Amino acid sequence: MKNQYFGDIHDFKKYTLLNWFMKGCNDKLIVAWYLTNDDDSSDGGKKKYLEEKIDKENKEFEKNKHIGICNRELFEFLVKNHQKKNIGVIMEKTNKKYICENGNISFFDKKLDDMDRKEWFNELKQELNKTQCDIVFADPDNGIKFNNEESKKHIKLSEIKELWKMGKSLIVYQHFLMVDHQVLMAGLIYRLYNELKAINKPFVAIVYSSNVAMIFILQQKHKKQFESLKKQLEKCKDLKFLDIFSFNSENIKI
């Protein structure tokens, strides 16, 4: 994650998804950005959607095909603030509601570029203990690194395992490679389930769009939150906003 990405279409999608997932949840969420320095690339520039207008009088999903209708308040907030290119804006007290409307949210925004990786991850775990957050949204640039090689653009499998042993549910941002998405998603679910089941059987499912996904690796107590998320997604299915990959860990027979 980089500050230059703030307000990108993927930000809108992932914060909307977190908002829907956390509705009615009494447990606390931490947003753990795998934050690195900005670069000279054009990444994070998918903001064309912010130029479109929402019909203020139209509140029905099926009558307004603009993606902003999925989360009007977040959309309008990003319209006003995306040019700041600073994730700190969403962390401000009055803005937390755009991710978690009941305010049960914390943030971890220390830069990976400024710290040793083990030190950085230990500080994340300390923050989890301090804030007593049970749900972790991990937001690296690219997603999961299964071979545990050092990469600031990924969350390592070993880190997922450590957080899982702590009893945390995880939601992980995943960027797709140029491969068959269906095969990739099925493989991700299968691999994660098998890596974690010896500790505690997870519920693993994926919500995705054309080139990104959110991987839900949930303790059983948070599975009901995913069911309520599915109902929200159903309301805007005609917008092709995000979709649920039907193969989840409950389909795995071992």
PDB file of C-alpha atoms in Angstrom:
ATOM      1  CA  MET A   1       0.000   0.000   0.000  1.00  0.00           C
ATOM      2  CA  LYS A   2       1.177   3.495  -0.862  1.00  0.00           C
ATOM      3  CA  ASN A   3      -0.230   6.936  -0.096  1.00  0.00           C
ATOM      4  CA  GLN A   4      -0.441   7.575  -3.837  1.00  0.00           C
ATOM      5  CA  TYR A   5      -3.174   4.904  -4.049  1.00  0.00           C
ATOM      6  CA  PHE A   6      -5.570   6.814  -1.790  1.00  0.00           C
ATOM      7  CA  GLY A   7      -8.945   7.280  -3.479  1.00  0.00           C
ATOM      8  CA  ASP A   8      -8.248   4.775  -6.269  1.00  0.00           C
ATOM      9  CA  ILE A   9     -11.219   2.626  -7.338  1.00  0.00           C
ATOM     10  CA  HIS A  10      -9.744  -0.266  -5.344  1.00  0.00           C
ATOM     11  CA  ASP A  11      -9.803   1.883  -2.197  1.00  0.00           C
ATOM     12  CA  PHE A  12     -13.490   2.550  -2.768  1.00  0.00           C
ATOM     13  CA  LYS A  13     -14.204  -1.151  -3.212  1.00  0.00           C
ATOM     14  CA  LYS A  14     -12.207  -2.433  -0.257  1.00  0.00           C
ATOM     15  CA  TYR A  15     -13.446   0.203   2.202  1.00  0.00           C
ATOM     16  CA  THR A  16     -17.033  -0.403   1.099  1.00  0.00           C
ATOM     17  CA  LEU A  17     -16.536  -4.119   1.592  1.00  0.00           C
ATOM     18  CA  LEU A  18     -15.080  -3.601   5.072  1.00  0.00           C
ATOM     19  CA  ASN A  19     -17.965  -1.288   5.955  1.00  0.00           C
ATOM     20  CA  TRP A  20     -20.515  -3.894   4.930  1.00  0.00           C
ATOM     21  CA  PHE A  21     -18.664  -6.716   6.669  1.00  0.00           C
ATOM     22  CA  MET A  22     -18.468  -4.822   9.963  1.00  0.00           C
ATOM     23  CA  LYS A  23     -22.160  -3.889  10.136  1.00  0.00           C
ATOM     24  CA  GLY A  24     -23.577  -5.163  13.409  1.00  0.00           C
ATOM     25  CA  CYS A  25     -20.232  -6.638  14.476  1.00  0.00           C
ATOM     26  CA  ASN A  26     -19.228  -6.048  18.100  1.00  0.00           C
ATOM     27  CA  ASP A  27     -15.604  -7.040  17.532  1.00  0.00           C
ATOM     28  CA  LYS A  28     -12.960  -4.521  16.543  1.00  0.00           C
ATOM     29  CA  LEU A  29     -11.189  -4.158  13.196  1.00  0.00           C
ATOM     30  CA  ILE A  30      -7.606  -3.039  12.604  1.00  0.00           C
ATOM     31  CA  VAL A  31      -6.531  -1.761   9.191  1.00  0.00           C
ATOM     32  CA  ALA A  32      -2.923  -2.888   8.779  1.00  0.00           C
ATOM     33  CA  TRP A  33      -1.470  -1.146   5.756  1.00  0.00           C
ATOM     34  CA  TYR A  34       1.731  -2.737   4.449  1.00  0.00           C
ATOM     35  CA  LEU A  35       2.787   0.837   3.801  1.00  0.00           C
ATOM     36  CA  THR A  36       5.741   1.673   1.556  1.00  0.00           C
ATOM     37  CA  ASN A  37       7.083   4.868  -0.005  1.00  0.00           C
ATOM     38  CA  ASP A  38       5.398   6.358  -3.065  1.00  0.00           C
ATOM     39  CA  ASP A  39       7.092   5.828  -6.415  1.00  0.00           C
ATOM     40  CA  ASP A  40       7.041   7.350  -9.898  1.00  0.00           C
ATOM     41  CA  SER A  41       4.590   4.836 -11.342  1.00  0.00           C
ATOM     42  CA  SER A  42       1.029   5.574 -12.420  1.00  0.00           C
ATOM     43  CA  ASP A  43      -0.296   2.948  -9.982  1.00  0.00           C
ATOM     44  CA  GLY A  44      -3.191   4.216  -7.905  1.00  0.00           C
ATOM     45  CA  GLY A  45      -4.436   6.433 -10.709  1.00  0.00           C
ATOM     46  CA  LYS A  46      -7.767   4.699 -11.366  1.00  0.00           C
ATOM     47  CA  LYS A  47      -9.919   7.607 -10.225  1.00  0.00           C
ATOM     48  CA  LYS A  48     -12.085   8.244 -13.259  1.00  0.00           C
ATOM     49  CA  TYR A  49     -15.081   6.942 -11.327  1.00  0.00           C
ATOM     50  CA  LEU A  50     -14.866   9.958  -8.997  1.00  0.00           C
ATOM     51  CA  GLU A  51     -15.719  12.312 -11.877  1.00  0.00           C
ATOM     52  CA  GLU A  52     -19.157  10.778 -12.364  1.00  0.00           C
ATOM     53  CA  LYS A  53     -22.267  12.167 -10.736  1.00  0.00           C
ATOM     54  CA  ILE A  54     -24.813  10.379  -8.578  1.00  0.00           C
ATOM     55  CA  ASP A  55     -28.463  11.297  -8.943  1.00  0.00           C
ATOM     56  CA  LYS A  56     -29.175  12.613  -5.441  1.00  0.00           C
ATOM     57  CA  GLU A  57     -32.823  11.620  -5.652  1.00  0.00           C
ATOM     58  CA  ASN A  58     -32.145   8.080  -6.823  1.00  0.00           C
ATOM     59  CA  LYS A  59     -31.441   5.611  -4.042  1.00  0.00           C
ATOM     60  CA  GLU A  60     -32.243   2.387  -5.884  1.00  0.00           C
ATOM     61  CA  PHE A  61     -29.297   0.261  -7.024  1.00  0.00           C
ATOM     62  CA  GLU A  62     -31.073  -1.034 -10.108  1.00  0.00           C
ATOM     63  CA  LYS A  63     -31.995   2.470 -11.332  1.00  0.00           C
ATOM     64  CA  ASN A  64     -28.553   4.013 -11.100  1.00  0.00           C
ATOM     65  CA  LYS A  65     -25.637   2.197 -12.710  1.00  0.00           C
ATOM     66  CA  HIS A  66     -22.951   4.427 -11.184  1.00  0.00           C
ATOM     67  CA  ILE A  67     -20.700   2.509  -8.760  1.00  0.00           C
ATOM     68  CA  GLY A  68     -20.857   5.304  -6.177  1.00  0.00           C
ATOM     69  CA  ILE A  69     -24.427   4.342  -5.357  1.00  0.00           C
ATOM     70  CA  CYS A  70     -23.033   1.308  -3.489  1.00  0.00           C
ATOM     71  CA  ASN A  71     -21.623   3.592  -0.814  1.00  0.00           C
ATOM     72  CA  ARG A  72     -22.715   7.175  -1.348  1.00  0.00           C
ATOM     73  CA  GLU A  73     -21.100   8.637   1.777  1.00  0.00           C
ATOM     74  CA  LEU A  74     -17.682   7.099   1.094  1.00  0.00           C
ATOM     75  CA  PHE A  75     -17.881   8.136  -2.558  1.00  0.00           C
ATOM     76  CA  GLU A  76     -18.565  11.773  -1.680  1.00  0.00           C
ATOM     77  CA  PHE A  77     -15.802  11.731   0.938  1.00  0.00           C
ATOM     78  CA  LEU A  78     -13.270  10.447  -1.606  1.00  0.00           C
ATOM     79  CA  VAL A  79     -14.386  13.023  -4.181  1.00  0.00           C
ATOM     80  CA  LYS A  80     -13.474  15.748  -1.691  1.00  0.00           C
ATOM     81  CA  ASN A  81     -10.273  14.212  -0.348  1.00  0.00           C
ATOM     82  CA  HIS A  82      -8.602  11.934  -2.918  1.00  0.00           C
ATOM     83  CA  GLN A  83      -6.205  14.636  -4.144  1.00  0.00           C
ATOM     84  CA  LYS A  84      -4.520  14.700  -0.739  1.00  0.00           C
ATOM     85  CA  LYS A  85      -2.988  11.284  -1.531  1.00  0.00           C
ATOM     86  CA  ASN A  86      -2.632  10.509   2.150  1.00  0.00           C
ATOM     87  CA  ILE A  87      -4.193   7.547   3.935  1.00  0.00           C
ATOM     88  CA  GLY A  88      -4.024   9.596   7.127  1.00  0.00           C
ATOM     89  CA  VAL A  89      -7.209  11.352   6.055  1.00  0.00           C
ATOM     90  CA  ILE A  90      -9.315   8.220   6.553  1.00  0.00           C
ATOM     91  CA  MET A  91      -7.770   7.721  10.006  1.00  0.00           C
ATOM     92  CA  GLU A  92      -9.146  10.988  11.362  1.00  0.00           C
ATOM     93  CA  LYS A  93     -11.755  10.564  14.080  1.00  0.00           C
ATOM     94  CA  THR A  94     -14.715  11.860  12.094  1.00  0.00           C
ATOM     95  CA  ASN A  95     -13.769   9.806   9.015  1.00  0.00           C
ATOM     96  CA  LYS A  96     -13.460   6.353  10.609  1.00  0.00           C
ATOM     97  CA  LYS A  97     -17.172   5.804  10.001  1.00  0.00           C
ATOM     98  CA  TYR A  98     -16.542   5.411   6.257  1.00  0.00           C
ATOM     99  CA  ILE A  99     -14.864   2.071   7.019  1.00  0.00           C
ATOM    100  CA  CYS A 100     -16.569   1.114  10.276  1.00  0.00           C
ATOM    101  CA  GLU A 101     -19.678   3.068  11.149  1.00  0.00           C
ATOM    102  CA  ASN A 102     -19.694   2.125  14.845  1.00  0.00           C
ATOM    103  CA  GLY A 103     -16.124   3.361  15.318  1.00  0.00           C
ATOM    104  CA  ASN A 104     -14.725  -0.040  16.385  1.00  0.00           C
ATOM    105  CA  ILE A 105     -11.576   0.426  14.334  1.00  0.00           C
ATOM    106  CA  SER A 106      -7.849   1.037  14.749  1.00  0.00           C
ATOM    107  CA  PHE A 107      -5.070   1.659  12.236  1.00  0.00           C
ATOM    108  CA  PHE A 108      -1.474   0.518  11.839  1.00  0.00           C
ATOM    109  CA  ASP A 109       0.361   2.783   9.418  1.00  0.00           C
ATOM    110  CA  LYS A 110       4.063   2.359  10.178  1.00  0.00           C
ATOM    111  CA  LYS A 111       6.146   2.220   7.014  1.00  0.00           C
ATOM    112  CA  LEU A 112       7.854  -1.013   6.049  1.00  0.00           C
ATOM    113  CA  ASP A 113      10.561   1.058   4.363  1.00  0.00           C
ATOM    114  CA  ASP A 114      11.548   2.555   7.713  1.00  0.00           C
ATOM    115  CA  MET A 115      11.835  -0.650   9.747  1.00  0.00           C
ATOM    116  CA  ASP A 116      13.203  -4.181   9.839  1.00  0.00           C
ATOM    117  CA  ARG A 117      10.398  -6.546   8.767  1.00  0.00           C
ATOM    118  CA  LYS A 118      10.426  -8.584  11.987  1.00  0.00           C
ATOM    119  CA  GLU A 119      10.408  -5.412  14.075  1.00  0.00           C
ATOM    120  CA  TRP A 120       7.516  -4.040  12.005  1.00  0.00           C
ATOM    121  CA  PHE A 121       5.473  -7.220  12.403  1.00  0.00           C
ATOM    122  CA  ASN A 122       6.180  -7.420  16.139  1.00  0.00           C
ATOM    123  CA  GLU A 123       4.896  -3.874  16.508  1.00  0.00           C
ATOM    124  CA  LEU A 124       1.755  -4.862  14.604  1.00  0.00           C
ATOM    125  CA  LYS A 125       1.185  -7.725  17.062  1.00  0.00           C
ATOM    126  CA  GLN A 126       1.765  -5.369  19.988  1.00  0.00           C
ATOM    127  CA  GLU A 127      -0.813  -3.003  18.533  1.00  0.00           C
ATOM    128  CA  LEU A 128      -3.287  -5.885  18.227  1.00  0.00           C
ATOM    129  CA  ASN A 129      -2.801  -6.757  21.894  1.00  0.00           C
ATOM    130  CA  LYS A 130      -3.126  -3.120  22.911  1.00  0.00           C
ATOM    131  CA  THR A 131      -6.283  -2.413  20.904  1.00  0.00           C
ATOM    132  CA  GLN A 132      -7.809  -5.908  21.339  1.00  0.00           C
ATOM    133  CA  CYS A 133      -8.773  -6.091  17.674  1.00  0.00           C
ATOM    134  CA  ASP A 134     -10.110  -9.476  16.556  1.00  0.00           C
ATOM    135  CA  ILE A 135     -10.272  -8.765  12.817  1.00  0.00           C
ATOM    136  CA  VAL A 136      -7.229  -7.750  10.743  1.00  0.00           C
ATOM    137  CA  PHE A 137      -7.466  -6.181   7.307  1.00  0.00           C
ATOM    138  CA  ALA A 138      -4.025  -6.692   5.738  1.00  0.00           C
ATOM    139  CA  ASP A 139      -3.441  -4.354   2.799  1.00  0.00           C
ATOM    140  CA  PRO A 140      -0.199  -5.049   0.903  1.00  0.00           C
ATOM    141  CA  ASP A 141       0.412  -3.900  -2.677  1.00  0.00           C
ATOM    142  CA  ASN A 142       0.133  -7.370  -4.209  1.00  0.00           C
ATOM    143  CA  GLY A 143      -1.266  -9.898  -1.743  1.00  0.00           C
ATOM    144  CA  ILE A 144       0.038 -13.157  -0.245  1.00  0.00           C
ATOM    145  CA  LYS A 145       3.576 -14.518  -0.579  1.00  0.00           C
ATOM    146  CA  PHE A 146       3.456 -18.251   0.068  1.00  0.00           C
ATOM    147  CA  ASN A 147       7.197 -18.962  -0.051  1.00  0.00           C
ATOM    148  CA  ASN A 148       7.930 -16.419   2.712  1.00  0.00           C
ATOM    149  CA  GLU A 149      10.575 -14.580   0.670  1.00  0.00           C
ATOM    150  CA  GLU A 150      11.107 -11.001   1.770  1.00  0.00           C
ATOM    151  CA  SER A 151       8.805  -8.686  -0.174  1.00  0.00           C
ATOM    152  CA  LYS A 152       7.413  -5.385   1.013  1.00  0.00           C
ATOM    153  CA  LYS A 153       4.590  -5.762  -1.479  1.00  0.00           C
ATOM    154  CA  HIS A 154       3.235  -8.938   0.140  1.00  0.00           C
ATOM    155  CA  ILE A 155       1.978 -10.395   3.377  1.00  0.00           C
ATOM    156  CA  LYS A 156       3.914 -13.570   4.142  1.00  0.00           C
ATOM    157  CA  LEU A 157       2.221 -16.888   4.840  1.00  0.00           C
ATOM    158  CA  SER A 158       4.165 -17.071   8.098  1.00  0.00           C
ATOM    159  CA  GLU A 159       2.581 -13.769   9.169  1.00  0.00           C
ATOM    160  CA  ILE A 160      -0.895 -15.052   8.330  1.00  0.00           C
ATOM    161  CA  LYS A 161      -0.203 -18.155  10.451  1.00  0.00           C
ATOM    162  CA  GLU A 162       0.986 -16.083  13.413  1.00  0.00           C
ATOM    163  CA  LEU A 163      -2.098 -13.877  13.331  1.00  0.00           C
ATOM    164  CA  TRP A 164      -4.310 -16.952  12.964  1.00  0.00           C
ATOM    165  CA  LYS A 165      -2.661 -18.568  16.027  1.00  0.00           C
ATOM    166  CA  MET A 166      -3.536 -15.392  17.936  1.00  0.00           C
ATOM    167  CA  GLY A 167      -7.195 -16.114  17.177  1.00  0.00           C
ATOM    168  CA  LYS A 168      -7.592 -13.318  14.633  1.00  0.00           C
ATOM    169  CA  SER A 169      -9.756 -13.320  11.521  1.00  0.00           C
ATOM    170  CA  LEU A 170      -8.043 -11.886   8.461  1.00  0.00           C
ATOM    171  CA  ILE A 171      -9.184 -10.066   5.355  1.00  0.00           C
ATOM    172  CA  VAL A 172      -6.363  -9.790   2.813  1.00  0.00           C
ATOM    173  CA  TYR A 173      -6.130  -7.628  -0.295  1.00  0.00           C
ATOM    174  CA  GLN A 174      -4.942  -9.660  -3.296  1.00  0.00           C
ATOM    175  CA  HIS A 175      -3.912  -8.369  -6.716  1.00  0.00           C
ATOM    176  CA  PHE A 176      -4.357 -10.864  -9.543  1.00  0.00           C
ATOM    177  CA  LEU A 177      -1.564 -11.980 -11.806  1.00  0.00           C
ATOM    178  CA  MET A 178      -2.204 -12.581 -15.502  1.00  0.00           C
ATOM    179  CA  VAL A 179      -3.496 -16.106 -14.943  1.00  0.00           C
ATOM    180  CA  ASP A 180      -6.860 -17.853 -14.925  1.00  0.00           C
ATOM    181  CA  HIS A 181      -8.649 -16.156 -12.016  1.00  0.00           C
ATOM    182  CA  GLN A 182     -10.925 -19.099 -11.265  1.00  0.00           C
ATOM    183  CA  VAL A 183      -7.978 -21.462 -10.969  1.00  0.00           C
ATOM    184  CA  LEU A 184      -6.018 -18.966  -8.879  1.00  0.00           C
ATOM    185  CA  MET A 185      -8.888 -18.349  -6.447  1.00  0.00           C
ATOM    186  CA  ALA A 186      -9.620 -22.038  -5.957  1.00  0.00           C
ATOM    187  CA  GLY A 187      -5.917 -22.628  -5.349  1.00  0.00           C
ATOM    188  CA  LEU A 188      -5.720 -19.796  -2.820  1.00  0.00           C
ATOM    189  CA  ILE A 189      -8.669 -21.118  -0.836  1.00  0.00           C
ATOM    190  CA  TYR A 190      -7.372 -24.691  -0.879  1.00  0.00           C
ATOM    191  CA  ARG A 191      -3.838 -23.690   0.135  1.00  0.00           C
ATOM    192  CA  LEU A 192      -4.923 -21.395   2.970  1.00  0.00           C
ATOM    193  CA  TYR A 193      -7.388 -23.906   4.346  1.00  0.00           C
ATOM    194  CA  ASN A 194      -4.774 -26.645   4.399  1.00  0.00           C
ATOM    195  CA  GLU A 195      -2.106 -24.421   5.952  1.00  0.00           C
ATOM    196  CA  LEU A 196      -4.382 -23.291   8.808  1.00  0.00           C
ATOM    197  CA  LYS A 197      -6.727 -26.190   9.526  1.00  0.00           C
ATOM    198  CA  ALA A 198      -4.330 -27.882  11.977  1.00  0.00           C
ATOM    199  CA  ILE A 199      -4.462 -24.765  14.173  1.00  0.00           C
ATOM    200  CA  ASN A 200      -8.172 -24.067  13.852  1.00  0.00           C
ATOM    201  CA  LYS A 201     -10.371 -24.786  10.842  1.00  0.00           C
ATOM    202  CA  PRO A 202     -10.955 -21.527   8.947  1.00  0.00           C
ATOM    203  CA  PHE A 203     -13.791 -20.370   6.758  1.00  0.00           C
ATOM    204  CA  VAL A 204     -12.068 -19.083   3.609  1.00  0.00           C
ATOM    205  CA  ALA A 205     -13.881 -17.310   0.773  1.00  0.00           C
ATOM    206  CA  ILE A 206     -13.087 -14.696  -1.869  1.00  0.00           C
ATOM    207  CA  VAL A 207     -14.841 -11.567  -3.093  1.00  0.00           C
ATOM    208  CA  TYR A 208     -13.357 -10.326  -6.349  1.00  0.00           C
ATOM    209  CA  SER A 209     -13.567  -8.012  -9.350  1.00  0.00           C
ATOM    210  CA  SER A 210     -11.649  -8.008 -12.637  1.00  0.00           C
ATOM    211  CA  ASN A 211      -8.106  -7.817 -11.252  1.00  0.00           C
ATOM    212  CA  VAL A 212      -8.288  -7.695  -7.458  1.00  0.00           C
ATOM    213  CA  ALA A 213      -9.779  -9.754  -4.663  1.00  0.00           C
ATOM    214  CA  MET A 214     -10.434  -9.666  -0.945  1.00  0.00           C
ATOM    215  CA  ILE A 215      -9.642 -12.971   0.740  1.00  0.00           C
ATOM    216  CA  PHE A 216     -11.660 -13.664   3.879  1.00  0.00           C
ATOM    217  CA  ILE A 217      -9.876 -16.021   6.306  1.00  0.00           C
ATOM    218  CA  LEU A 218     -12.345 -16.149   9.150  1.00  0.00           C
ATOM    219  CA  GLN A 219     -12.663 -17.687  12.556  1.00  0.00           C
ATOM    220  CA  GLN A 220     -15.987 -19.480  12.818  1.00  0.00           C
ATOM    221  CA  LYS A 221     -17.439 -16.753  15.062  1.00  0.00           C
ATOM    222  CA  HIS A 222     -17.108 -14.237  12.208  1.00  0.00           C
ATOM    223  CA  LYS A 223     -18.673 -16.393   9.513  1.00  0.00           C
ATOM    224  CA  LYS A 224     -22.074 -14.779  10.109  1.00  0.00           C
ATOM    225  CA  GLN A 225     -20.552 -11.425   9.136  1.00  0.00           C
ATOM    226  CA  PHE A 226     -19.708 -12.859   5.731  1.00  0.00           C
ATOM    227  CA  GLU A 227     -23.315 -13.968   5.296  1.00  0.00           C
ATOM    228  CA  SER A 228     -24.532 -10.401   5.908  1.00  0.00           C
ATOM    229  CA  LEU A 229     -21.884  -9.130   3.470  1.00  0.00           C
ATOM    230  CA  LYS A 230     -23.280 -11.438   0.791  1.00  0.00           C
ATOM    231  CA  LYS A 231     -26.717  -9.839   1.208  1.00  0.00           C
ATOM    232  CA  GLN A 232     -25.250  -6.377   0.599  1.00  0.00           C
ATOM    233  CA  LEU A 233     -23.404  -7.572  -2.505  1.00  0.00           C
ATOM    234  CA  GLU A 234     -26.595  -9.072  -3.848  1.00  0.00           C
ATOM    235  CA  LYS A 235     -28.217  -5.615  -3.854  1.00  0.00           C
ATOM    236  CA  CYS A 236     -25.701  -4.237  -6.336  1.00  0.00           C
ATOM    237  CA  LYS A 237     -24.953  -7.313  -8.436  1.00  0.00           C
ATOM    238  CA  ASP A 238     -26.112  -5.552 -11.625  1.00  0.00           C
ATOM    239  CA  LEU A 239     -23.291  -3.033 -11.233  1.00  0.00           C
ATOM    240  CA  LYS A 240     -20.655  -5.788 -11.391  1.00  0.00           C
ATOM    241  CA  PHE A 241     -19.152  -4.056  -8.379  1.00  0.00           C
ATOM    242  CA  LEU A 242     -17.752  -7.189  -6.764  1.00  0.00           C
ATOM    243  CA  ASP A 243     -18.703 -10.846  -6.909  1.00  0.00           C
ATOM    244  CA  ILE A 244     -18.321 -13.850  -4.613  1.00  0.00           C
ATOM    245  CA  PHE A 245     -16.302 -16.796  -5.821  1.00  0.00           C
ATOM    246  CA  SER A 246     -18.682 -19.669  -5.119  1.00  0.00           C
ATOM    247  CA  PHE A 247     -15.956 -22.153  -4.168  1.00  0.00           C
ATOM    248  CA  ASN A 248     -15.108 -21.675  -0.490  1.00  0.00           C
ATOM    249  CA  SER A 249     -13.445 -23.734   2.216  1.00  0.00           C
ATOM    250  CA  GLU A 250     -16.733 -25.455   3.078  1.00  0.00           C
ATOM    251  CA  ASN A 251     -16.618 -27.095  -0.347  1.00  0.00           C
ATOM    252  CA  ILE A 252     -13.306 -28.781   0.458  1.00  0.00           C
ATOM    253  CA  LYS A 253     -13.732 -32.426   1.362  1.00  0.00           C
ATOM    254  CA  ILE A 254     -10.712 -33.979   3.048  1.00  0.00           C
TER     255      ILE A 254
END
